Structures are given as structure tokens and as C-alpha cells.
Short mmCIF file of C-alpha atoms in Angstrom, two decimals:
data_model
loop_
_atom_site.label_atom_id
_atom_site.label_comp_id
_atom_site.label_asym_id
_atom_site.label_seq_id
_atom_site.Cartn_x
_atom_site.Cartn_y
_atom_site.Cartn_z
CA MET A 1 91.69 124.81 137.72
CA ARG A 2 92.51 126.88 134.68
CA LEU A 3 92.82 124.98 131.38
CA LEU A 4 94.34 126.54 128.29
CA VAL A 5 92.83 125.76 124.88
CA ALA A 6 95.72 126.09 122.41
CA SER A 7 94.07 127.00 119.12
CA ASN A 8 94.28 130.11 116.97
CA ASN A 9 91.07 129.15 115.20
CA ALA A 10 88.33 131.18 116.88
CA LYS A 11 85.52 128.85 115.76
CA LYS A 12 87.39 125.76 116.87
CA THR A 13 88.17 127.40 120.22
CA LEU A 14 84.48 128.14 120.66
CA GLU A 15 83.56 124.52 119.88
CA LEU A 16 86.13 123.22 122.35
CA GLU A 17 84.96 125.67 125.02
CA ARG A 18 81.32 124.66 124.50
CA ILE A 19 82.06 120.95 124.62
CA LEU A 20 84.09 121.40 127.82
CA ALA A 21 81.38 123.57 129.38
CA ASP A 22 78.77 120.92 128.54
CA ALA A 23 80.93 118.28 130.21
CA GLY A 24 80.15 120.03 133.48
CA ILE A 25 83.49 119.63 135.23
CA ASN A 26 83.23 121.57 138.49
CA GLY A 27 85.97 124.11 139.01
CA LEU A 28 87.27 124.07 135.46
CA GLU A 29 87.96 127.49 133.96
CA VAL A 30 88.73 127.39 130.25
CA LEU A 31 91.07 130.03 128.80
CA PRO A 32 91.59 130.80 125.13
CA LEU A 33 95.07 131.44 123.69
CA ALA A 34 94.21 135.14 123.53
CA SER A 35 94.52 135.25 127.32
CA VAL A 36 98.16 134.16 127.17
CA PRO A 37 100.50 136.99 126.20
CA GLU A 38 103.27 136.44 123.66
CA TYR A 39 102.37 132.88 122.84
CA PRO A 40 105.09 131.57 120.50
CA GLU A 41 103.17 129.87 117.66
CA PRO A 42 104.78 126.44 117.16
CA VAL A 43 105.37 125.04 113.65
CA GLU A 44 102.75 122.36 112.97
CA ASP A 45 104.83 120.14 110.75
CA GLY A 46 103.81 116.76 112.14
CA ARG A 47 102.90 113.87 109.87
CA THR A 48 99.85 112.94 111.90
CA PHE A 49 97.02 114.61 113.77
CA ALA A 50 98.52 113.28 117.02
CA ASP A 51 101.93 114.80 116.21
CA ASN A 52 100.38 118.22 115.66
CA ALA A 53 97.99 118.07 118.62
CA LEU A 54 100.94 117.28 120.88
CA ILE A 55 103.08 120.03 119.31
CA LYS A 56 100.37 122.57 120.13
CA ALA A 57 99.46 121.27 123.60
CA ARG A 58 103.11 120.99 124.67
CA ALA A 59 103.87 124.51 123.44
CA GLY A 60 100.85 125.88 125.30
CA ALA A 61 101.67 124.09 128.55
CA ALA A 62 105.34 125.05 128.39
CA HIS A 63 104.57 128.69 127.77
CA SER A 64 101.65 129.14 130.15
CA GLY A 65 102.42 126.73 132.93
CA LEU A 66 98.81 125.57 132.65
CA PRO A 67 97.33 122.23 131.69
CA THR A 68 96.61 122.66 127.98
CA VAL A 69 94.27 121.03 125.50
CA ALA A 70 94.81 121.16 121.74
CA ASP A 71 92.98 119.52 118.88
CA ASP A 72 94.39 118.69 115.48
CA SER A 73 91.78 117.58 113.06
CA GLY A 74 90.86 117.35 109.45
CA LEU A 75 89.00 115.65 106.70
CA VAL A 76 90.20 112.25 105.54
CA VAL A 77 89.06 111.45 102.00
CA GLU A 78 89.69 107.89 100.86
CA GLU A 79 89.72 108.86 97.18
CA LEU A 80 92.54 111.32 97.93
CA GLY A 81 94.70 108.78 99.74
CA GLY A 82 93.58 110.12 103.13
CA MET A 83 94.19 113.76 102.31
CA PRO A 84 93.60 116.69 102.98
CA GLY A 85 94.33 115.15 106.42
CA VAL A 86 96.83 117.18 108.41
CA LEU A 87 96.84 119.73 105.58
CA SER A 88 93.08 120.33 105.82
CA ALA A 89 93.34 123.95 106.99
CA ARG A 90 95.87 124.86 104.27
CA TRP A 91 94.83 122.53 101.47
CA SER A 92 94.55 125.31 98.90
CA GLY A 93 97.89 126.75 100.02
CA THR A 94 96.55 129.54 102.27
CA HIS A 95 96.09 128.67 105.91
CA GLY A 96 92.51 129.06 107.12
CA ASP A 97 90.85 130.04 103.84
CA ASP A 98 87.83 127.77 104.24
CA ALA A 99 86.15 128.91 101.02
CA ALA A 100 89.25 128.27 98.90
CA ASN A 101 89.84 124.89 100.58
CA ASN A 102 86.23 123.87 99.92
CA ARG A 103 86.42 124.99 96.29
CA LEU A 104 89.61 123.07 95.66
CA LEU A 105 88.28 119.89 97.26
CA LEU A 106 85.09 120.09 95.18
CA ALA A 107 87.11 120.56 91.98
CA GLN A 108 89.43 117.65 92.79
CA MET A 109 86.42 115.41 93.48
CA ALA A 110 84.26 116.70 90.60
CA HIS A 111 84.60 113.59 88.43
CA VAL A 112 84.40 111.15 91.35
CA PRO A 113 81.13 109.16 91.41
CA ASP A 114 78.89 109.06 94.48
CA SER A 115 80.04 105.55 95.37
CA ARG A 116 83.58 106.85 95.97
CA ARG A 117 82.87 109.99 98.02
CA ALA A 118 83.37 108.54 101.50
CA ALA A 119 85.05 110.89 103.96
CA SER A 120 85.73 111.05 107.70
CA PHE A 121 86.29 113.94 109.99
CA VAL A 122 89.03 112.99 112.43
CA SER A 123 90.01 114.86 115.58
CA VAL A 124 92.89 114.05 117.86
CA CYS A 125 92.87 115.87 121.19
CA ALA A 126 95.93 116.16 123.37
CA LEU A 127 95.99 117.17 127.02
CA VAL A 128 99.43 118.09 128.36
CA THR A 129 100.13 119.19 131.93
CA PRO A 130 103.07 121.36 133.00
CA ASP A 131 104.48 118.42 134.95
CA GLY A 132 104.61 116.34 131.77
CA GLN A 133 101.51 114.17 131.79
CA GLU A 134 100.19 113.59 128.27
CA PHE A 135 96.85 112.17 127.16
CA VAL A 136 95.89 111.70 123.50
CA THR A 137 92.42 110.71 122.27
CA GLU A 138 90.86 110.31 118.84
CA GLY A 139 87.33 110.77 117.53
CA ARG A 140 85.99 109.97 114.07
CA TRP A 141 82.84 111.04 112.24
CA GLU A 142 81.97 109.12 109.09
CA GLY A 143 80.14 110.56 106.13
CA THR A 144 80.25 111.46 102.46
CA LEU A 145 81.22 114.51 100.44
CA LEU A 146 78.46 116.62 98.92
CA ARG A 147 78.78 118.15 95.45
CA GLU A 148 78.13 121.70 96.59
CA PRO A 149 78.33 123.56 99.91
CA ALA A 150 75.25 123.52 102.15
CA GLY A 151 74.76 125.46 105.38
CA GLU A 152 76.41 128.33 107.19
CA GLY A 153 77.28 126.78 110.55
CA GLY A 154 80.48 125.16 111.74
CA PHE A 155 83.71 125.86 109.87
CA GLY A 156 86.27 124.17 107.65
CA TYR A 157 84.73 121.51 105.42
CA ASP A 158 81.42 121.37 107.34
CA PRO A 159 79.40 122.64 104.33
CA LEU A 160 80.61 119.68 102.21
CA PHE A 161 80.30 116.93 104.82
CA GLN A 162 77.13 114.88 105.16
CA PRO A 163 77.39 112.67 108.24
CA GLU A 164 76.17 109.08 108.00
CA GLY A 165 72.46 108.88 108.75
CA GLU A 166 71.98 112.62 108.18
CA ALA A 167 70.17 114.34 105.31
CA ARG A 168 71.95 117.61 106.14
CA SER A 169 75.52 118.79 106.02
CA SER A 170 77.33 119.26 109.31
CA ALA A 171 77.15 123.02 108.63
CA GLN A 172 73.36 122.71 108.82
CA MET A 173 73.38 121.21 112.30
CA SER A 174 73.15 123.35 115.43
CA PRO A 175 76.32 123.59 117.53
CA ALA A 176 74.74 121.35 120.18
CA GLU A 177 73.70 118.75 117.61
CA LYS A 178 77.13 118.75 116.03
CA ASN A 179 79.11 118.66 119.25
CA ALA A 180 77.11 115.69 120.55
CA VAL A 181 78.23 113.43 117.70
CA SER A 182 81.18 115.09 115.98
CA HIS A 183 84.76 113.86 115.76
CA ARG A 184 85.82 116.69 118.10
CA GLY A 185 83.04 115.99 120.55
CA ARG A 186 83.98 112.32 120.65
CA ALA A 187 87.70 112.97 121.06
CA LEU A 188 87.17 115.52 123.79
CA ALA A 189 84.67 113.34 125.64
CA GLN A 190 87.47 110.82 126.15
CA LEU A 191 89.60 113.49 127.81
CA VAL A 192 86.90 114.46 130.32
CA PRO A 193 87.76 111.79 132.92
CA HIS A 194 91.41 112.90 132.83
CA LEU A 195 90.40 116.56 133.20
CA ALA A 196 88.08 115.72 136.09
CA GLN A 197 90.97 113.91 137.73
CA LEU A 198 93.22 116.96 137.36
CA VAL A 199 90.62 119.27 138.91
CA ARG A 200 90.34 117.18 142.08
CA MET B 1 101.33 98.95 61.03
CA ARG B 2 99.68 102.12 62.22
CA LEU B 3 99.59 102.71 65.98
CA LEU B 4 97.39 105.34 67.60
CA VAL B 5 98.70 107.31 70.57
CA ALA B 6 95.62 108.24 72.58
CA SER B 7 96.58 111.44 74.40
CA ASN B 8 95.30 114.97 74.18
CA ASN B 9 98.44 116.29 75.81
CA ALA B 10 100.65 117.52 72.95
CA LYS B 11 103.86 117.32 74.98
CA LYS B 12 103.09 113.83 76.24
CA THR B 13 102.22 112.72 72.70
CA LEU B 14 105.57 114.05 71.49
CA GLU B 15 107.40 112.16 74.25
CA LEU B 16 105.57 108.94 73.41
CA GLU B 17 106.27 109.40 69.68
CA ARG B 18 109.96 110.04 70.33
CA ILE B 19 110.33 107.03 72.61
CA LEU B 20 108.59 104.80 70.07
CA ALA B 21 110.71 106.19 67.22
CA ASP B 22 113.87 105.51 69.24
CA ALA B 23 112.74 101.94 69.80
CA GLY B 24 113.30 101.42 66.07
CA ILE B 25 110.41 99.08 65.34
CA ASN B 26 110.42 98.55 61.58
CA GLY B 27 107.14 99.29 59.85
CA LEU B 28 105.54 101.09 62.79
CA GLU B 29 103.75 104.33 61.92
CA VAL B 30 102.67 106.33 64.95
CA LEU B 31 99.54 108.50 64.67
CA PRO B 32 98.46 111.19 67.12
CA LEU B 33 94.83 111.55 68.21
CA ALA B 34 94.55 114.61 65.95
CA SER B 35 94.60 112.25 62.98
CA VAL B 36 91.44 110.49 64.15
CA PRO B 37 88.31 112.51 63.39
CA GLU B 38 85.56 112.87 65.97
CA TYR B 39 87.36 111.06 68.74
CA PRO B 40 84.92 110.77 71.66
CA GLU B 41 86.94 111.83 74.71
CA PRO B 42 86.36 109.19 77.41
CA VAL B 43 85.84 110.14 81.05
CA GLU B 44 89.05 109.36 82.98
CA ASP B 45 87.47 108.51 86.30
CA GLY B 46 89.55 105.47 87.21
CA ARG B 47 91.03 105.02 90.68
CA THR B 48 94.41 103.97 89.34
CA PHE B 49 96.81 104.85 86.55
CA ALA B 50 96.10 101.43 85.01
CA ASP B 51 92.34 102.06 85.05
CA ASN B 52 92.78 105.35 83.20
CA ALA B 53 95.38 104.11 80.74
CA LEU B 54 93.02 101.27 79.78
CA ILE B 55 90.04 103.64 79.53
CA LYS B 56 91.98 105.76 77.02
CA ALA B 57 93.55 102.93 75.04
CA ARG B 58 90.27 101.01 74.78
CA ALA B 59 88.42 104.13 73.63
CA GLY B 60 91.08 104.83 71.00
CA ALA B 61 91.13 101.28 69.68
CA ALA B 62 87.35 101.02 69.59
CA HIS B 63 86.96 104.30 67.75
CA SER B 64 89.86 103.99 65.31
CA GLY B 65 90.08 100.26 64.70
CA LEU B 66 93.85 100.62 65.28
CA PRO B 67 96.12 99.22 67.95
CA THR B 68 96.31 102.02 70.49
CA VAL B 69 98.77 103.04 73.18
CA ALA B 70 97.84 105.31 76.07
CA ASP B 71 99.75 106.44 79.13
CA ASP B 72 98.33 107.51 82.43
CA SER B 73 100.88 108.96 84.73
CA GLY B 74 101.46 111.28 87.60
CA LEU B 75 103.43 112.27 90.59
CA VAL B 76 103.15 110.17 93.74
CA VAL B 77 104.09 112.10 96.87
CA GLU B 78 104.41 110.03 100.03
CA GLU B 79 103.73 113.01 102.28
CA LEU B 80 100.42 113.53 100.46
CA GLY B 81 99.27 109.94 100.83
CA GLY B 82 100.28 109.13 97.27
CA MET B 83 98.58 112.14 95.72
CA PRO B 84 98.38 114.02 93.33
CA GLY B 85 98.47 110.56 91.67
CA VAL B 86 95.70 110.10 89.12
CA LEU B 87 94.68 113.71 89.75
CA SER B 88 98.12 115.08 88.82
CA ALA B 89 96.96 116.93 85.68
CA ARG B 90 94.02 118.53 87.52
CA TRP B 91 95.37 118.88 91.04
CA SER B 92 94.57 122.59 91.25
CA GLY B 93 91.11 121.99 89.83
CA THR B 94 91.80 123.01 86.23
CA HIS B 95 92.88 120.23 83.88
CA GLY B 96 96.28 120.81 82.33
CA ASP B 97 97.25 124.02 84.10
CA ASP B 98 100.82 122.99 84.88
CA ALA B 99 101.76 126.30 86.51
CA ALA B 100 98.78 126.25 88.88
CA ASN B 101 99.37 122.59 89.73
CA ASN B 102 103.03 123.28 90.51
CA ARG B 103 102.16 126.30 92.65
CA LEU B 104 99.59 124.36 94.67
CA LEU B 105 101.95 121.43 95.25
CA LEU B 106 104.71 123.78 96.41
CA ALA B 107 102.33 125.51 98.82
CA GLN B 108 101.03 122.22 100.23
CA MET B 109 104.61 121.03 100.78
CA ALA B 110 106.00 124.38 101.98
CA HIS B 111 106.34 123.34 105.64
CA VAL B 112 107.55 119.82 104.88
CA PRO B 113 111.24 119.27 105.72
CA ASP B 114 113.70 117.93 103.13
CA SER B 115 113.72 114.49 104.75
CA ARG B 116 110.04 114.06 103.84
CA ARG B 117 110.01 115.29 100.23
CA ALA B 118 110.31 111.91 98.46
CA ALA B 119 108.28 111.63 95.26
CA SER B 120 107.97 109.25 92.34
CA PHE B 121 106.84 109.77 88.82
CA VAL B 122 104.75 106.78 87.77
CA SER B 123 103.60 105.92 84.27
CA VAL B 124 101.31 103.09 83.31
CA CYS B 125 101.15 102.36 79.59
CA ALA B 126 98.36 100.33 78.04
CA LEU B 127 98.38 98.78 74.56
CA VAL B 128 94.98 97.66 73.31
CA THR B 129 94.35 96.02 69.95
CA PRO B 130 91.04 96.12 68.07
CA ASP B 131 90.73 92.34 68.53
CA GLY B 132 90.86 92.77 72.30
CA GLN B 133 94.45 92.05 73.31
CA GLU B 134 95.53 94.19 76.26
CA PHE B 135 99.01 94.81 77.65
CA VAL B 136 99.70 97.00 80.68
CA THR B 137 103.16 98.04 81.89
CA GLU B 138 104.43 100.32 84.64
CA GLY B 139 107.52 102.48 85.00
CA ARG B 140 108.67 104.42 88.06
CA TRP B 141 111.18 107.23 88.51
CA GLU B 142 112.24 108.03 92.06
CA GLY B 143 113.28 111.45 93.28
CA THR B 144 112.54 114.36 95.59
CA LEU B 145 110.54 117.56 95.37
CA LEU B 146 112.39 120.83 94.96
CA ARG B 147 111.30 124.03 96.74
CA GLU B 148 111.01 126.09 93.58
CA PRO B 149 110.63 125.32 89.88
CA ALA B 150 113.80 124.79 87.83
CA GLY B 151 114.04 124.35 84.07
CA GLU B 152 111.83 124.85 81.06
CA GLY B 153 111.77 121.39 79.49
CA GLY B 154 109.33 118.55 79.90
CA PHE B 155 105.86 119.28 81.26
CA GLY B 156 103.68 118.70 84.30
CA TYR B 157 105.70 118.58 87.52
CA ASP B 158 109.08 118.23 85.76
CA PRO B 159 110.35 121.61 87.11
CA LEU B 160 109.80 120.41 90.72
CA PHE B 161 111.17 116.87 90.38
CA GLN B 162 114.80 116.06 91.05
CA PRO B 163 115.51 112.46 90.05
CA GLU B 164 117.68 110.34 92.32
CA GLY B 165 121.34 110.79 91.47
CA GLU B 166 120.67 114.02 89.55
CA ALA B 167 121.61 117.57 90.52
CA ARG B 168 119.06 118.95 88.02
CA SER B 169 115.29 118.85 87.79
CA SER B 170 113.77 116.63 85.11
CA ALA B 171 112.80 119.86 83.29
CA GLN B 172 116.52 120.60 82.95
CA MET B 173 117.28 117.32 81.16
CA SER B 174 117.20 117.02 77.37
CA PRO B 175 114.32 114.98 75.93
CA ALA B 176 116.73 112.17 75.08
CA GLU B 177 118.21 112.15 78.59
CA LYS B 178 114.78 112.16 80.18
CA ASN B 179 113.25 109.53 77.93
CA ALA B 180 116.15 107.14 78.55
CA VAL B 181 115.43 106.92 82.26
CA SER B 182 111.98 108.37 82.90
CA HIS B 183 108.90 106.57 84.19
CA ARG B 184 107.33 106.89 80.74
CA GLY B 185 110.42 105.64 78.95
CA ARG B 186 110.59 102.64 81.26
CA ALA B 187 106.91 101.79 80.94
CA LEU B 188 106.93 102.11 77.17
CA ALA B 189 110.13 100.09 76.81
CA GLN B 190 108.25 97.13 78.27
CA LEU B 191 105.61 97.45 75.56
CA VAL B 192 108.14 97.38 72.72
CA PRO B 193 108.35 93.58 72.43
CA HIS B 194 104.54 93.40 72.20
CA LEU B 195 104.50 96.13 69.55
CA ALA B 196 107.23 94.39 67.58
CA GLN B 197 105.16 91.22 67.74
CA LEU B 198 102.11 93.01 66.35
CA VAL B 199 104.06 94.49 63.47
CA ARG B 200 105.29 91.09 62.23
#
């Protein structure tokens, strides 16, 4: 069975592809959005991660006729009332400028003491089939915000995020280490039984 | 009686002075921070407007030996989980750069439909006396966020804020119009009886 991964973020697509490959579902062929011609980018104006994950997965399934997985995810910072949240990728005003987003977050949190730097990565994954089945799962990864970027791996806010029980940032973990415990890994793991069912 | 207004924001100080003058409290002389030599700027790292207003008013009263009023205020945007909130003046990372703060807020809200652009200006005013009396009041001003700046008056997010029942932004209102209904006017009005009491 072919499964579309509806993300325009190349690094996120790679993470999703790796996690799905590691799940070892026989007969599952994962396709990136690049393999679908003329994909009409939907407007991600949902209020929640689930809203946006469903917007993307529904658009992908409708356009491709394939079962489609999408993730919407972000960093939830208590001190910022749960933001950047669904605006994580465009927090600084420019979509996908990780460096600018990281700089802005650091500046906004500059005066905030260590005791108030709790943050969670949250991923909501949606699986939508062309015949209208929908599955939505959520994964969380708890941690704290560093005071300067560390590491070159991952993407987004990974250089600023120190997972609970870790001395490193999530950008300093290998892809395999990260995927085994990350918000995205946890959310996607919950979709695996549904995907295995579809492949049968 | 001399009353210190503990703010380093010249436009906010002017608003507070005007509102207090209009309150017509006999024998009240309002002093700006500039009149107090070597004022040690406190760190405004509170979680709430009330925390920060008290930090400023306590610092002013302790340093000057005068009853001191301070305001902490900001814009509360539902869609942003209540932010910019206490970070309003430094939302873009640079304290007091109104233009940059306005630009960032507009960019973050660019995709948000009109039905989800509710915002409130909130002001918390604290009055602290050298003998340790403390009064804290709150004023709110409800409205919506515009899609581009309008008007040259006021300060902060005034050009983006359209009060309920108004066709103009709060930056298009005269100082007298704004002070009569604004969050700051409402918060300060509740302090007037306490100030009048102190003057007796």
C-alpha cells in the first residue's frame, strides 16, 4: 500500500519516513508530497494541532486518492501561555525560518528564570483514508528551554529543547535516539496499528 | 502630597499624569521617575501584570520614600494564549520597540480570520506607600485586532487595537477620549479614592 506523507518540511518528512520505516509494516510504501503533482497547499489556519493535522491529511488524501499521514506539531511553552504552539513554524513572522524563530523565542524568554522554562514538544498525527476514515493521535515530549542553541541535528526548536532526563538538547541526539522518544515518534507509534490494518 | 509615577515609558507617564490631573485630587503633586535621582531599575520578571506593577511601585516607594503608583499593562490576545501579555513591550525581543512589536503581532496573526481576532488591553495599577500599604486595581478594554496600523496617537499596540463600539483604532482617539474609557483610565480611576484618602 502506498501512503502519502503530507508535509512540505523536508526534515519533518524525513523523520516521518524513518519512523514509519522503523515500524516495519510489510508492504507499506511511503511517498513524499513531492511525488504528487500539483498538490494544492491547504491553508493551515486551525486553532489546534489536531485541526491543522486534519487539514493537511484530508487535503492530501482528497488530492492523491491515497491514505495520507500528516503531523502538526510545535513547542508549547507554559510561560508564553502555550505558545508558540500552532504558530511554531512561523513564530517570528516568516514561515520556516528556524534561526529567526529560535532567536525570537530566546529573546522573549531572556528574563525568565530557570524555574519557569518548562516546555513540551507536542505532535498530533492524522491518518486520513480516501474513503473517509480518520485517526488522530498525540505525542508529547517534556523538557525545558535552554538559554542558547546547542547542536546541529533535528530542526525547528530542537537546539533549544532539553528533554527531561537528558543533558543534551534534542538537536544533539541522533535521529534514532530522537525518534524513539520524541513527540512525533510517540504520536506516530499510535498510528502504526491502524496503518498495519490498512495494509492487510 | 507628592506621588511618584514609577514608569520609564515617557508616553505612559504622560497618560498617568493626565488621568491623575483629571481626577482633581486637591493637593496631589505628581512626580515622574526623572525627578528621582539614581533610581535602581527593578527587574520586571513577574508572571502577571499585578506582579510587575507591584515590583515597580515597591521599588519606587522604597527608593524615594514617596507613595508610588505604577502600571503594568499589555495586550491580551486570545488566539495567542493570552500573549503578548506581560511581554507586550518586548514581544519582538527589543524592549520598547513599538513598531517591531506591532509588525511581529501582525505577522503572527496574518492568517487568523476576523472571527478570531479578539483582544483586550489590560492595565493593573499598584499604589504602594512607604509605610507598606498596597492597593492593586485592574482595568480592561475589549476590542479586536486590525490588519494594519491606523493612527499616530497613543503608544504600544494602539494603532492595531479597535475598541468595541469604535470605528477607529485607539491611536486615532484623542488622549482625553482614550483616557476616559481605556484600561489604564479604568484601573487608575479605582485608585483615586485611595489617593484622596492619603492626601487628607
